[in-house]
């Protein structure tokens, strides 16, 4: 009896998903964005493509960490080919660094815009275009209306959108997931001096129809890797450098 | 197709213009004069002055003797050319081929144009009436050749010479109607040849021997045996479309419809010839004589009507129709080969050479400017600011590989910022640094990575870069500019992911 109930609920959940804008496309199901078992947190156990993902940041350090994390996911999307648009207000992103995250930097088109209104307009235009791999935008504020327009656009075009927001005020948006990525102290093999591979604390604050969570990840050898043992902050001070 | 030309003659071009500027001159006799050899010579006289016997070329003192109350104004040199050019440009609403014919004339190539006005007569009347309503005294004639049109506009009685009738029309005209120089005319008059019919039947070799080549050329040109080429005031674009309107257009919808129609015709033609446009001009000729123009440019050749309309739509609101627009012209000055490629149905993701991508970029560029859209390629330099270059187009390929051997920060400050640092001994990374008022204690560090200035580009200090991590786990890219024993400074240059 219990099992049939659980089965019915599972079936109902599956039926609700398409009504909420999740239309699984053949080949997309099971896509994890390179995130490994984190995909269990997402609806249907697959990273939501054709959706808007928000990243909250406070300082430049967080922006860099979020950009690295997004670059890791986008590289998995771009493995099938395609071009990514990166819309931002300042010329800060350094393209050669993207190569380390598995993206060909010359496949990224940067659009530098000053006004927030223009950034939102450009983002919407880009999201309407089928066939782009992803659109990444850096902006502080985004209104509820704008986020709804993005959602409608991606439901049509199946493009994945990422928005990096610094110190946002408006939290009422229709994004599918909301993340906070902060840098973590790195670890080197055998405690050798120097810096290790990029490591982040990944907080999934909100996910529609999924379960939020908190993980520690690092980017090593071209893929995400889970960190189970955190590096202890060395109390004896600075180590010798290499 | 048979050629048709209109020749317009402004009998009092300059004096009409002066009368338009100063309406009080309209009912008085006045002349324009200019100093020559120490005396004032009349260069132009208005109709009233001419009626009293004043002619251009007279000395001003003589003219004053004939008409005591004569008004005298200074002539403006080069005014004729300027005026004619302006009027010729205005005449483009009647035909795309308008040329000036100084002094005092304009020639229009109107082949195939007059049917839009319902025949030669209403067409010519429209031209004359419009110019007259602007305040000019004009005579105009239409004929198969420039020579005949010129002759009849100056000396003829009927102004419409039907196709093939030019020799009949020329017969009764004076010799001066052939555009000959004064000496030849004088020579002909002395021999009693006052009208064209007096010598048109003579053997050509005899005429050439006595009067030179010019008279033969002019005769042949007037009769249509020799082709005459005119220099139009505006070069004709090979890819251009025109849409004249019977009623002046004043609404935005009207302009949009006009643009749509012109684009459809132009794109059909481009497609047929396997071309695509890179630049397009949309010109609106307003009733008040002004021309308003908007321009679009594309990243790759295109003949897609929908896409081009979208590009124009961003700029359409800048058109002010004012009293109305009577002619729309769409030109494609830059055209490139563009074989229509078949889009793959199963291609889910685009490459950089995709049509739709370049259309998206065009749309963005139309609104925010092409300057703000960039793509980067690697450049063979270690100096971080110079290690990337801007790609000139979407299709430019990289010539070298992206380097992976050295860590590079995710975000790079465009100009490094000065920081306060505590560092122990030379070549050691700093122990802590202060950036934006916050002290960061450094736990781990990598470096130094020395990058020298490229002396052939820029002189200056080298940089010793350190990748450091503070106690919160944030990673920065710092450098020391210069040697320890000399003057040196610490900077922050980037943030690692």
XYZ file of C-alpha atoms in Angstrom, chain B residues 377-383 386-389 399-401 403 454 456:
17
model
C 42.381 35.844 -29.080
C 45.704 34.893 -27.506
C 48.738 37.021 -28.290
C 52.315 35.835 -27.851
C 53.223 38.013 -24.871
C 53.861 37.194 -21.235
C 52.973 40.690 -20.030
C 49.261 42.296 -23.699
C 48.601 38.562 -23.649
C 45.201 38.968 -25.289
C 44.163 40.900 -28.347
C 47.220 31.969 -34.454
C 48.638 30.531 -31.241
C 47.297 28.378 -28.437
C 48.617 29.106 -22.504
C 59.246 44.115 -23.412
C 60.845 47.110 -27.734
